[in-house]
PDB file of C-alpha atoms in Angstrom:
ATOM      1  CA  ILE D  28      20.570   7.086  33.817  1.00 45.00           C
ATOM      2  CA  SER D  29      20.521   5.780  30.038  1.00 45.00           C
ATOM      3  CA  ILE D  30      18.052   6.833  27.742  1.00 54.00           C
ATOM      4  CA  ASN D  31      17.271   4.255  24.925  1.00 60.00           C
ATOM      5  CA  THR D  32      16.343   5.276  21.477  1.00 74.00           C
ATOM      6  CA  GLY D  33      12.794   3.974  20.008  1.00 87.00           C
ATOM      7  CA  THR D  34      12.329   1.899  17.131  1.00 94.00           C
ATOM      8  CA  LEU D  35      10.059   1.913  14.451  1.00 96.00           C
ATOM      9  CA  THR D  36       9.278  -1.145  12.319  1.00 96.00           C
ATOM     10  CA  ALA D  37       7.153  -2.191   9.579  1.00 97.00           C
ATOM     11  CA  THR D  38       5.768  -5.254   7.905  1.00 96.00           C
ATOM     12  CA  THR D  39       3.279  -6.399   5.793  1.00 96.00           C
ATOM     13  CA  ASP D  40      -0.254  -6.337   8.027  1.00 96.00           C
ATOM     14  CA  PRO D  41      -2.491  -9.793   8.147  1.00 95.00           C
ATOM     15  CA  SER D  42      -5.472  -7.280   6.781  1.00 95.00           C
ATOM     16  CA  THR D  43      -3.921  -6.958   3.538  1.00 96.00           C
ATOM     17  CA  PRO D  44      -6.795  -7.789   1.039  1.00 96.00           C
ATOM     18  CA  ALA D  45      -6.674 -11.188  -0.434  1.00 97.00           C
ATOM     19  CA  ASN D  46      -5.754 -11.424  -4.287  1.00 97.00           C
ATOM     20  CA  ALA D  47      -8.574 -10.448  -6.575  1.00 95.00           C
ATOM     21  CA  ILE D  48      -9.922  -9.525 -10.175  1.00 94.00           C
ATOM     22  CA  VAL D  49     -10.752  -5.360 -10.112  1.00 95.00           C
ATOM     23  CA  ILE D  50     -12.501  -3.711 -13.290  1.00 94.00           C
ATOM     24  CA  ALA D  51     -10.703  -1.292 -14.945  1.00 95.00           C
ATOM     25  CA  GLY D  52     -11.680   2.140 -14.306  1.00 94.00           C
ATOM     26  CA  ASN D  53     -12.550   1.814 -10.333  1.00 94.00           C
ATOM     27  CA  ALA D  54     -11.022   4.134  -7.629  1.00 93.00           C
ATOM     28  CA  ASN D  55      -9.989   3.376  -4.228  1.00 94.00           C
ATOM     29  CA  VAL D  56      -8.947  -0.207  -4.941  1.00 97.00           C
ATOM     30  CA  SER D  57      -7.654  -1.550  -1.643  1.00 97.00           C
ATOM     31  CA  VAL D  58      -4.111  -3.444  -2.441  1.00 97.00           C
ATOM     32  CA  GLY D  59      -1.666  -3.705   0.603  1.00 96.00           C
ATOM     33  CA  ASN D  60      -1.781  -2.733   4.151  1.00 97.00           C
ATOM     34  CA  PHE D  61       1.365  -1.971   6.060  1.00 98.00           C
ATOM     35  CA  ARG D  62       1.511  -2.262   9.873  1.00 97.00           C
ATOM     36  CA  PHE D  63       3.924  -0.280  11.776  1.00 97.00           C
ATOM     37  CA  ARG D  64       5.452  -0.924  15.422  1.00 97.00           C
ATOM     38  CA  ALA D  65       6.392   1.754  17.486  1.00 96.00           C
ATOM     39  CA  THR D  66       8.885   0.572  20.709  1.00 95.00           C
ATOM     40  CA  GLY D  67      10.383   3.343  23.312  1.00 93.00           C
ATOM     41  CA  SER D  68       8.749   6.361  21.695  1.00 94.00           C
ATOM     42  CA  ASN D  69       6.098   7.898  19.847  1.00 96.00           C
ATOM     43  CA  PHE D  70       6.423   8.367  16.052  1.00 97.00           C
ATOM     44  CA  THR D  71       5.198  10.520  13.621  1.00 97.00           C
ATOM     45  CA  VAL D  72       5.798   9.296   9.668  1.00 98.00           C
ATOM     46  CA  GLN D  73       6.645  12.119   7.902  1.00 98.00           C
ATOM     47  CA  GLU D  74       7.626  10.986   4.416  1.00 98.00           C
ATOM     48  CA  LEU D  75       7.358   7.662   2.495  1.00 97.00           C
ATOM     49  CA  LYS D  76       7.505   6.309  -1.255  1.00 97.00           C
ATOM     50  CA  ILE D  77       5.234   3.574  -2.157  1.00 98.00           C
ATOM     51  CA  LYS D  78       6.468   1.363  -5.391  1.00 97.00           C
ATOM     52  CA  VAL D  79       4.494  -0.393  -7.881  1.00 96.00           C
ATOM     53  CA  PRO D  80       5.917  -2.911  -9.853  1.00 95.00           C
ATOM     54  CA  SER D  81       6.790  -0.924 -13.382  1.00 93.00           C
ATOM     55  CA  ASP D  82       4.973  -3.654 -15.592  1.00 92.00           C
ATOM     56  CA  ALA D  83       1.846  -2.235 -14.198  1.00 94.00           C
ATOM     57  CA  ALA D  84       2.628   1.379 -13.893  1.00 92.00           C
ATOM     58  CA  THR D  85       0.513   2.405 -16.594  1.00 92.00           C
ATOM     59  CA  SER D  86      -2.339   0.640 -14.896  1.00 95.00           C
ATOM     60  CA  VAL D  87      -2.309   2.495 -11.996  1.00 96.00           C
ATOM     61  CA  ALA D  88      -3.670   6.484 -12.123  1.00 93.00           C
ATOM     62  CA  ASN D  89      -2.667   7.066  -8.602  1.00 95.00           C
ATOM     63  CA  VAL D  90      -1.752   5.897  -4.722  1.00 98.00           C
ATOM     64  CA  THR D  91      -3.874   7.131  -1.690  1.00 98.00           C
ATOM     65  CA  LEU D  92      -2.625   6.678   1.591  1.00 98.00           C
ATOM     66  CA  ARG D  93      -5.437   6.169   4.944  1.00 98.00           C
ATOM     67  CA  TYR D  94      -3.675   6.623   8.377  1.00 98.00           C
ATOM     68  CA  ARG D  95      -4.461   8.188  11.553  1.00 97.00           C
ATOM     69  CA  ASN D  96      -2.929  11.616  13.041  1.00 97.00           C
ATOM     70  CA  ALA D  97      -1.797  12.004  16.344  1.00 95.00           C
ATOM     71  CA  SER D  98      -5.500  13.215  17.491  1.00 96.00           C
ATOM     72  CA  GLY D  99      -6.565   9.577  15.849  1.00 95.00           C
ATOM     73  CA  VAL D 100      -8.904  11.147  12.970  1.00 97.00           C
ATOM     74  CA  GLU D 101      -8.399   9.568   9.486  1.00 97.00           C
ATOM     75  CA  GLN D 102      -6.158  11.104   7.129  1.00 98.00           C
ATOM     76  CA  THR D 103      -5.848  10.871   3.512  1.00 98.00           C
ATOM     77  CA  ALA D 104      -3.110  11.572   0.929  1.00 98.00           C
ATOM     78  CA  SER D 105      -2.942  10.939  -2.642  1.00 97.00           C
ATOM     79  CA  GLN D 106      -0.139  11.023  -5.457  1.00 97.00           C
ATOM     80  CA  ALA D 107       0.618  10.457  -9.309  1.00 95.00           C
ATOM     81  CA  LEU D 108       3.101   7.779  -9.681  1.00 92.00           C
ATOM     82  CA  ALA D 109       6.404   8.931 -11.356  1.00 90.00           C
ATOM     83  CA  LEU D 110       6.495   6.668 -14.368  1.00 83.00           C
ATOM     84  CA  PRO D 111       9.684   4.532 -14.830  1.00 76.00           C
ATOM     85  CA  SER D 112      12.244   4.603 -17.252  1.00 76.00           C
ATOM     86  CA  SER D 113      12.629   1.141 -19.335  1.00 74.00           C
ATOM     87  CA  ALA D 114      15.560   0.172 -16.862  1.00 82.00           C
ATOM     88  CA  GLN D 115      13.752   1.032 -13.264  1.00 88.00           C
ATOM     89  CA  PRO D 116      11.954  -1.924 -11.623  1.00 93.00           C
ATOM     90  CA  TYR D 117       9.179   0.314 -10.379  1.00 95.00           C
ATOM     91  CA  ALA D 118       7.057   3.247 -10.444  1.00 95.00           C
ATOM     92  CA  ILE D 119       7.011   5.691  -7.499  1.00 96.00           C
ATOM     93  CA  ALA D 120       4.325   7.839  -5.708  1.00 97.00           C
ATOM     94  CA  THR D 121       6.343  10.338  -3.184  1.00 97.00           C
ATOM     95  CA  PHE D 122       4.499  11.265   0.022  1.00 98.00           C
ATOM     96  CA  THR D 123       5.829  14.490   1.716  1.00 97.00           C
ATOM     97  CA  GLY D 124       4.195  16.133   4.563  1.00 97.00           C
ATOM     98  CA  LEU D 125       2.159  13.395   6.386  1.00 98.00           C
ATOM     99  CA  ALA D 126       1.432  13.213  10.163  1.00 97.00           C
ATOM    100  CA  PHE D 127       1.206   9.418  10.433  1.00 98.00           C
ATOM    101  CA  SER D 128       1.272   8.604  14.233  1.00 97.00           C
ATOM    102  CA  VAL D 129       2.389   5.615  16.063  1.00 97.00           C
ATOM    103  CA  PRO D 130       2.305   6.247  19.429  1.00 97.00           C
ATOM    104  CA  LYS D 131       4.684   4.190  21.543  1.00 95.00           C
ATOM    105  CA  ASP D 132       4.607   0.712  22.040  1.00 95.00           C
ATOM    106  CA  THR D 133       1.283   0.157  19.648  1.00 96.00           C
ATOM    107  CA  ASP D 134       0.642  -0.866  16.203  1.00 96.00           C
ATOM    108  CA  GLN D 135      -0.647   1.424  13.648  1.00 97.00           C
ATOM    109  CA  THR D 136      -1.984   0.422  10.118  1.00 97.00           C
ATOM    110  CA  LEU D 137      -0.985   2.322   6.887  1.00 98.00           C
ATOM    111  CA  ARG D 138      -4.103   1.365   4.101  1.00 98.00           C
ATOM    112  CA  VAL D 139      -2.812   1.682   0.249  1.00 98.00           C
ATOM    113  CA  TYR D 140      -5.335   2.135  -2.121  1.00 98.00           C
ATOM    114  CA  VAL D 141      -4.800   2.570  -6.007  1.00 97.00           C
ATOM    115  CA  SER D 142      -7.351   4.243  -8.698  1.00 97.00           C
ATOM    116  CA  ILE D 143      -7.234   2.176 -11.899  1.00 97.00           C
ATOM    117  CA  PRO D 144      -7.979   3.973 -15.450  1.00 96.00           C
ATOM    118  CA  THR D 145     -10.067   2.834 -18.169  1.00 94.00           C
ATOM    119  CA  ILE D 146      -8.588   0.193 -20.574  1.00 94.00           C
ATOM    120  CA  ALA D 147      -8.727   3.384 -22.774  1.00 93.00           C
ATOM    121  CA  SER D 148      -6.964   5.397 -20.642  1.00 92.00           C
ATOM    122  CA  GLY D 149      -4.090   3.252 -20.625  1.00 91.00           C
ATOM    123  CA  ALA D 150      -4.618   0.123 -18.128  1.00 94.00           C
ATOM    124  CA  SER D 151      -4.170  -2.771 -19.362  1.00 94.00           C
ATOM    125  CA  SER D 152      -6.099  -6.059 -19.102  1.00 94.00           C
ATOM    126  CA  GLY D 153      -4.085  -8.888 -17.060  1.00 94.00           C
ATOM    127  CA  LYS D 154      -1.886  -6.506 -14.970  1.00 96.00           C
ATOM    128  CA  ALA D 155      -0.978  -7.771 -11.431  1.00 97.00           C
ATOM    129  CA  ILE D 156      -0.859  -4.463  -9.333  1.00 97.00           C
ATOM    130  CA  SER D 157       0.995  -4.786  -6.097  1.00 97.00           C
ATOM    131  CA  VAL D 158       2.611  -1.962  -4.112  1.00 97.00           C
ATOM    132  CA  LEU D 159       5.623  -1.841  -1.758  1.00 97.00           C
ATOM    133  CA  LEU D 160       6.766   0.232   0.971  1.00 97.00           C
ATOM    134  CA  ALA D 161      10.201   1.241   0.646  1.00 96.00           C
ATOM    135  CA  GLY D 162      12.158   0.402   3.701  1.00 95.00           C
ATOM    136  CA  SER D 163      14.430   2.879   3.573  1.00 93.00           C
ATOM    137  CA  GLU D 164      14.579   5.056   0.495  1.00 93.00           C
ATOM    138  CA  GLY D 165      12.860   8.714   0.963  1.00 95.00           C
ATOM    139  CA  PHE D 166      11.376   7.688   4.247  1.00 97.00           C
ATOM    140  CA  ARG D 167      11.442   9.645   7.406  1.00 97.00           C
ATOM    141  CA  ALA D 168       9.929   9.775  10.823  1.00 97.00           C
ATOM    142  CA  ILE D 169      10.539  11.725  14.117  1.00 96.00           C
ATOM    143  CA  ASP D 170      10.304  10.427  17.594  1.00 95.00           C
ATOM    144  CA  THR D 171       9.238  12.094  20.511  1.00 91.00           C
ATOM    145  CA  GLN D 172      12.703  13.995  21.250  1.00 90.00           C
ATOM    146  CA  GLY D 173      12.899  15.235  17.790  1.00 92.00           C
ATOM    147  CA  ASN D 174      15.186  12.395  16.327  1.00 93.00           C
ATOM    148  CA  ALA D 175      14.994  11.636  12.832  1.00 94.00           C
ATOM    149  CA  TYR D 176      14.857   8.385  11.389  1.00 96.00           C
ATOM    150  CA  THR D 177      15.286   6.967   7.690  1.00 95.00           C
ATOM    151  CA  LYS D 178      15.001   3.424   7.770  1.00 95.00           C
ATOM    152  CA  VAL D 179      12.101   1.127   8.766  1.00 94.00           C
ATOM    153  CA  ALA D 180      13.022  -2.133   7.121  1.00 94.00           C
ATOM    154  CA  ASP D 181      15.836  -3.883   5.208  1.00 92.00           C
ATOM    155  CA  GLY D 182      14.443  -3.460   1.652  1.00 93.00           C
ATOM    156  CA  ASN D 183      10.995  -3.059   0.430  1.00 96.00           C
ATOM    157  CA  VAL D 184       7.886  -4.219   2.167  1.00 97.00           C
ATOM    158  CA  ASN D 185       5.688  -5.829  -0.021  1.00 96.00           C
ATOM    159  CA  SER D 186       1.962  -6.139   0.133  1.00 96.00           C
ATOM    160  CA  ALA D 187       2.414  -9.564  -1.738  1.00 95.00           C
ATOM    161  CA  ALA D 188       4.408 -10.919   0.407  1.00 93.00           C
ATOM    162  CA  THR D 189       2.478 -13.289   1.879  1.00 92.00           C
ATOM    163  CA  ASN D 190       0.776 -15.931  -0.909  1.00 93.00           C
ATOM    164  CA  GLY D 191      -2.465 -15.254  -2.357  1.00 94.00           C
ATOM    165  CA  MET D 192      -2.544 -11.559  -0.694  1.00 96.00           C
ATOM    166  CA  GLY D 193      -1.777  -8.073  -1.602  1.00 96.00           C
ATOM    167  CA  THR D 194      -2.132  -8.390  -5.560  1.00 97.00           C
ATOM    168  CA  MET D 195      -4.947  -6.967  -7.532  1.00 97.00           C
ATOM    169  CA  TYR D 196      -5.707  -8.151 -11.312  1.00 96.00           C
ATOM    170  CA  VAL D 197      -6.895  -5.849 -13.955  1.00 96.00           C
ATOM    171  CA  ARG D 198      -9.602  -6.809 -16.542  1.00 94.00           C
ATOM    172  CA  LYS D 199     -11.866  -4.707 -18.512  1.00 90.00           C
ATOM    173  CA  SER D 200     -15.357  -6.329 -17.184  1.00 81.00           C
ATOM    174  CA  VAL D 201     -15.961  -9.785 -14.930  1.00 70.00           C
ATOM    175  CA  PRO D 202     -17.165 -12.903 -16.935  1.00 69.00           C
ATOM    176  CA  THR D 203     -20.539 -13.777 -15.791  1.00 74.00           C
ATOM    177  CA  LEU D 204     -21.997 -17.252 -15.946  1.00 75.00           C
ATOM    178  CA  SER D 205     -25.993 -18.227 -16.512  1.00 76.00           C
ATOM    179  CA  ALA D 206     -27.389 -20.997 -17.112  1.00 76.00           C
ATOM    180  CA  ALA D 207     -29.455 -21.744 -20.125  1.00 73.00           C
ATOM    181  CA  SER D 208     -32.547 -23.719 -20.621  1.00 76.00           C
ATOM    182  CA  LEU D 209     -32.098 -27.294 -21.883  1.00 71.00           C
ATOM    183  CA  PRO D 210     -34.309 -28.813 -24.380  1.00 73.00           C
ATOM    184  CA  THR D 211     -34.473 -31.896 -22.523  1.00 73.00           C
ATOM    185  CA  SER D 212     -33.432 -33.370 -18.844  1.00 73.00           C
ATOM    186  CA  ILE D 213     -32.118 -36.218 -20.409  1.00 74.00           C
ATOM    187  CA  LEU D 214     -28.112 -35.998 -21.635  1.00 65.00           C
ATOM    188  CA  THR D 215     -27.060 -38.090 -24.228  1.00 64.00           C
TER     189      THR D 215
END
């Protein structure tokens, strides 16, 4: 009898939000969703890293994950970003102690949110915030037999992988347009 090992993969989920303008000072802004697929075994994701491009790092106060545990109860975990040095391309939020359950032969979604500080507190208008799931860096999942997996993708999985999806643009305010009364109905 041969026993095959399970596989766990992650991709950008089609439910990732469309690009949008977001106001600085907002908490829990949905940026990206990642679809995890388990084949051949149940998996529990215990550790992972979320990356934010370093150019937008000061416009993110913290990163929050939402996922379901083995009982189907939604869990929330938040971490601050470790700001990068000038040479590093990403700021990183490191999550440990997770209980993200991906049952055998199913898909489960990991939802990623960011909190954006006010402009006065460090956010910059015009910054483009996207998130990336580190495919092998800092990743750990356990299958039903207790085997550890340290890779879920070849490279980073980007929330902005699909054109028009997964990027939030920071602004101080949203412009509003209104109609003004004209002195006459005849245009010259």
